[in-house]
Structures are given as C-alpha cells and as structure tokens.
C-alpha cells in the first residue's frame, strides 16, 4: 500500500470529547488528498482513544494510528512521537478545538508545498472562541500570527530572519512541514523546550537558511481565549518565554557571526527596556531595515466576517451533534 502524502498528527492532553470529535471530523472531511491520522496523547488520565477509534470506524476511517505516553512529557515529545510513527511526506499538527478551515485545505496546501519544494509552509488562521451557550465569536481585534504574513513571500534568508527573529511568530496550528525536516528540528530542541514545539524549531530552521513559504489562504479555525490573549496564566507565559530564550541562545551558539542573530538577541533580551529604533540602528543597522520593511505591510487582522461566522457555526453544530450522539451510545 502506498504511503500517504500527509500525516495529520492530532496532539491531545486531557481532551474534551466534543473538541476532539470536531477536530477528527474536520480531518475526515479532507478530500483529493491521501492522508493518515495519527492521534498521540501526552499522558492523560483518560485519553478518549477508545471512543475516538470507535467514532472514526463509524465514520468510515478505521486505519488511524493511536499512541499514548505513560506520563506527561510535554508537547515537544508528544509531537515527535507522532511524527516518528507517521509515514507521510508532510505532517500537519492539530489539537482538539482547532479544525481545518474547509474540506480542501490539505489538498491545496500540500499542492502548494509540492510546487514550491517547500520544507516549511504556513497559512492563515481564523481565530474564534465560544460563549457559554456555544455561540462562536470571531474577535475582529485579533491580529493574525504572523501579523504580516506577506513578509515571508521574500525567500532571501535575510528577509526571512528579519521577519521571524523579531517576534512576528507563526501560529503553530497553521504549519504544514516536510516530516523529515520537522523531525530533525524537533529533535534539536528536545534539550531546550518541553511545550513550545513550533517557534523554537522554526527559529533554528530559519537560522540554517531553510525558507518558510506563505500559503495565502485560510487553513484552520483556531480556538483562542476571549480577548486579545491566547490565554494561559503568567506562569505559563514565563515557561514559554524561557523556552524561546533557550532557542535564541542555541541559535547564537550555532551562528555566532550572523548579524541578524546578534541584532535580534540584543533587541529581545539584552535591554530591559527597548531603545528607540534609531539607537538600536547605531549598533545594528539591520534593525532599521527591518523597521521600515514592516511599515510597507499592514497588520492583518482576524477575518471576522459574517460568512466565516456562519460557516463555523454550521460546522460546530454538526460536530456537536455527532459528539452528543456518540455520548449516548
């Protein structure tokens, strides 16, 4: 049997059934693409995998791969476990509560990657949260991640570094990556990160000159917290910040002479308060170039259109119905 072109790796930890069922349903609806499902759990007391397996079989998809850790090891190891068991040329990681935007996302994004020879690419997310009554809300004041995705249309290493190193990060749920590349860089960050599998690995990849390609389309409904934050408490934010810093230190060790690395590290970590751009520019002219380059691209905001809201509401209604019917079995 021919290996699938894409492996969809569903990352779970203490999943809610309705969210997991919706994520699986959005994957099952992908068409015009040969893909596999790998569901990997990071040490949950109840993985819900027996229920998920039965759900997939009833929906006509009996061949999913299920993996689980005996104890919680963190997102990085969970993702690596799933990728090592996968067989696809490309890998797309997704978590419960996040859903593929429509039924052609995987096919179109993979065709884009194949045409470009891309090892790493990403698309746009549509952010949403649900009110207590289940009504979906698309916050209009939420910037995309990255907020200026068109910066990545420039394949030159310097342009890519200027975009990513200065904190215009890419949302992890919007990546499609070549599996071998994703494994290589995820293995590199094992000593550095426990939870942040996306930004540290991409940081090191871009540092090595691997270009990131922007797929100009919506790829995922991404569940966010109400308001302008992705959620999480201050302790969680400190943990992620520490993992990002460890990745920057590794980047500096690997590329000590790279002017972009030096400029980004000073901009981010060597001053408690950010200096004016002109002062930064005296030390690192790249900072000024980066500042003016950003001015040429407007910040892209969440597409909080009525069309999107209705499409998401219709999908959630169907996913909730199937999840509720499954609970009653």
Short mmCIF file of N, CA and C in Angstrom, two decimals, residues 201-267:
data_model
loop_
_atom_site.label_atom_id
_atom_site.label_comp_id
_atom_site.label_asym_id
_atom_site.label_seq_id
_atom_site.Cartn_x
_atom_site.Cartn_y
_atom_site.Cartn_z
N UNK A 201 11.68 25.44 17.00
CA UNK A 201 12.17 24.63 15.87
C UNK A 201 12.26 25.45 14.60
N UNK A 202 11.29 26.32 14.36
CA UNK A 202 11.34 27.17 13.17
C UNK A 202 12.47 28.19 13.27
N UNK A 203 12.70 28.69 14.47
CA UNK A 203 13.80 29.63 14.69
C UNK A 203 15.13 29.02 14.23
N UNK A 204 15.38 27.78 14.63
CA UNK A 204 16.64 27.13 14.26
C UNK A 204 16.67 26.79 12.77
N UNK A 205 15.52 26.43 12.21
CA UNK A 205 15.47 26.11 10.78
C UNK A 205 15.77 27.35 9.93
N UNK A 206 15.15 28.47 10.27
CA UNK A 206 15.42 29.70 9.52
C UNK A 206 16.87 30.13 9.72
N UNK A 207 17.39 29.93 10.92
CA UNK A 207 18.80 30.23 11.16
C UNK A 207 19.72 29.44 10.26
N UNK A 208 19.31 28.23 9.90
CA UNK A 208 20.10 27.39 9.00
C UNK A 208 19.84 27.70 7.53
N UNK A 209 18.97 28.67 7.26
CA UNK A 209 18.72 29.06 5.88
C UNK A 209 17.59 28.33 5.20
N UNK A 210 16.77 27.59 5.94
CA UNK A 210 15.62 26.92 5.34
C UNK A 210 14.48 27.92 5.20
N UNK A 211 14.01 28.19 3.99
CA UNK A 211 12.97 29.21 3.82
C UNK A 211 11.60 28.72 4.28
N UNK A 212 10.82 29.66 4.76
CA UNK A 212 9.43 29.42 5.13
C UNK A 212 8.55 30.04 4.05
N UNK A 213 7.56 29.29 3.58
CA UNK A 213 6.71 29.74 2.47
C UNK A 213 5.32 30.07 3.01
N UNK A 214 4.78 31.19 2.54
CA UNK A 214 3.45 31.63 2.95
C UNK A 214 2.41 31.16 1.95
N UNK A 215 1.50 30.30 2.41
CA UNK A 215 0.37 29.86 1.60
C UNK A 215 -0.76 30.86 1.82
N UNK A 216 -1.15 31.64 0.82
CA UNK A 216 -2.07 32.75 1.04
C UNK A 216 -3.54 32.32 1.08
N UNK A 217 -3.87 31.58 2.09
CA UNK A 217 -5.25 31.13 2.24
C UNK A 217 -5.53 30.76 3.68
N UNK A 218 -6.80 30.63 4.01
CA UNK A 218 -7.20 30.25 5.37
C UNK A 218 -7.11 28.73 5.50
N UNK A 219 -6.47 28.27 6.58
CA UNK A 219 -6.24 26.84 6.73
C UNK A 219 -6.86 26.24 7.99
N UNK A 220 -7.10 27.04 9.02
CA UNK A 220 -7.54 26.45 10.29
C UNK A 220 -8.42 27.42 11.07
N UNK A 221 -9.46 26.86 11.69
CA UNK A 221 -10.20 27.58 12.72
C UNK A 221 -9.43 27.34 14.02
N UNK A 222 -8.97 28.41 14.65
CA UNK A 222 -8.10 28.27 15.81
C UNK A 222 -8.80 28.80 17.05
N UNK A 223 -8.96 27.93 18.03
CA UNK A 223 -9.64 28.33 19.26
C UNK A 223 -8.71 29.16 20.14
N UNK A 224 -9.14 30.36 20.46
CA UNK A 224 -8.35 31.26 21.29
C UNK A 224 -9.15 31.62 22.54
N UNK A 225 -8.50 32.30 23.45
CA UNK A 225 -9.20 32.79 24.64
C UNK A 225 -9.97 34.05 24.28
N UNK A 226 -10.99 34.35 25.05
CA UNK A 226 -11.74 35.58 24.83
C UNK A 226 -10.83 36.76 25.13
N UNK A 227 -10.84 37.75 24.25
CA UNK A 227 -9.96 38.89 24.41
C UNK A 227 -8.77 38.81 23.47
N UNK A 228 -7.71 39.56 23.78
CA UNK A 228 -6.56 39.66 22.89
C UNK A 228 -5.43 38.71 23.22
N UNK A 229 -5.63 37.85 24.19
CA UNK A 229 -4.58 36.91 24.58
C UNK A 229 -4.93 35.53 24.12
N UNK A 230 -3.91 34.70 23.94
CA UNK A 230 -4.15 33.29 23.63
C UNK A 230 -4.54 32.52 24.87
N UNK A 231 -4.61 33.19 26.00
CA UNK A 231 -4.98 32.51 27.23
C UNK A 231 -3.76 32.06 27.99
N UNK A 232 -4.00 31.41 29.12
CA UNK A 232 -2.89 30.93 29.93
C UNK A 232 -2.52 31.93 31.00
N UNK A 233 -1.98 31.44 32.10
CA UNK A 233 -1.60 32.31 33.20
C UNK A 233 -0.18 32.81 33.03
N UNK A 234 0.25 33.65 33.98
CA UNK A 234 1.57 34.25 33.87
C UNK A 234 2.67 33.20 33.97
N UNK A 235 2.45 32.17 34.78
CA UNK A 235 3.46 31.12 34.90
C UNK A 235 3.68 30.44 33.55
N UNK A 236 2.59 30.15 32.85
CA UNK A 236 2.69 29.51 31.54
C UNK A 236 3.43 30.40 30.55
N UNK A 237 3.14 31.69 30.59
CA UNK A 237 3.83 32.61 29.68
C UNK A 237 5.32 32.67 29.98
N UNK A 238 5.68 32.60 31.28
CA UNK A 238 7.10 32.60 31.63
C UNK A 238 7.79 31.34 31.14
N UNK A 239 7.10 30.20 31.23
CA UNK A 239 7.68 28.95 30.74
C UNK A 239 7.99 29.06 29.25
N UNK A 240 7.02 29.52 28.47
CA UNK A 240 7.23 29.64 27.03
C UNK A 240 8.33 30.65 26.71
N UNK A 241 8.33 31.77 27.44
CA UNK A 241 9.37 32.77 27.21
C UNK A 241 10.75 32.18 27.49
N UNK A 242 10.85 31.35 28.52
CA UNK A 242 12.13 30.71 28.82
C UNK A 242 12.56 29.76 27.72
N UNK A 243 11.60 29.04 27.13
CA UNK A 243 11.93 28.12 26.04
C UNK A 243 12.34 28.88 24.79
N UNK A 244 11.69 30.01 24.53
CA UNK A 244 12.09 30.83 23.39
C UNK A 244 13.52 31.35 23.58
N UNK A 245 13.80 31.79 24.79
CA UNK A 245 15.15 32.33 25.04
C UNK A 245 16.21 31.24 24.89
N UNK A 246 15.91 30.04 25.38
CA UNK A 246 16.86 28.94 25.22
C UNK A 246 17.13 28.66 23.75
N UNK A 247 16.09 28.78 22.92
CA UNK A 247 16.28 28.58 21.48
C UNK A 247 17.15 29.68 20.88
N UNK A 248 16.96 30.94 21.34
CA UNK A 248 17.81 32.02 20.85
C UNK A 248 19.27 31.80 21.26
N UNK A 249 19.49 31.30 22.47
CA UNK A 249 20.87 31.04 22.91
C UNK A 249 21.50 29.94 22.04
N UNK A 250 20.71 28.93 21.72
CA UNK A 250 21.20 27.88 20.83
C UNK A 250 21.49 28.43 19.44
N UNK A 251 20.62 29.30 18.97
CA UNK A 251 20.82 29.93 17.66
C UNK A 251 22.12 30.73 17.65
N UNK A 252 22.37 31.47 18.71
CA UNK A 252 23.61 32.26 18.78
C UNK A 252 24.83 31.36 18.81
N UNK A 253 24.72 30.23 19.53
CA UNK A 253 25.85 29.30 19.59
C UNK A 253 26.15 28.68 18.22
N UNK A 254 25.09 28.44 17.44
CA UNK A 254 25.28 27.82 16.13
C UNK A 254 25.71 28.82 15.07
N UNK A 255 25.30 30.08 15.23
CA UNK A 255 25.60 31.10 14.21
C UNK A 255 26.14 32.36 14.90
N UNK A 256 27.31 32.26 15.53
CA UNK A 256 27.81 33.40 16.31
C UNK A 256 28.13 34.64 15.48
N UNK A 257 28.40 34.45 14.20
CA UNK A 257 28.74 35.59 13.36
C UNK A 257 27.59 36.17 12.57
N UNK A 258 26.39 35.64 12.74
CA UNK A 258 25.24 36.09 11.95
C UNK A 258 24.74 37.43 12.49
N UNK A 259 24.77 38.50 11.67
CA UNK A 259 24.35 39.81 12.18
C UNK A 259 22.87 39.85 12.54
N UNK A 260 22.03 39.07 11.87
CA UNK A 260 20.61 39.05 12.22
C UNK A 260 20.40 38.44 13.60
N UNK A 261 21.16 37.39 13.90
CA UNK A 261 21.05 36.75 15.21
C UNK A 261 21.50 37.72 16.30
N UNK A 262 22.61 38.40 16.08
CA UNK A 262 23.10 39.35 17.09
C UNK A 262 22.10 40.48 17.31
N UNK A 263 21.57 41.00 16.21
CA UNK A 263 20.63 42.11 16.33
C UNK A 263 19.35 41.68 17.04
N UNK A 264 18.83 40.53 16.67
CA UNK A 264 17.58 40.06 17.27
C UNK A 264 17.76 39.77 18.75
N UNK A 265 18.88 39.17 19.11
CA UNK A 265 19.09 38.84 20.51
C UNK A 265 19.20 40.11 21.35
N UNK A 266 19.92 41.09 20.86
CA UNK A 266 20.03 42.34 21.61
C UNK A 266 18.67 43.02 21.70
N UNK A 267 17.97 43.06 20.60
CA UNK A 267 16.65 43.69 20.57
C UNK A 267 15.71 43.04 21.58
#
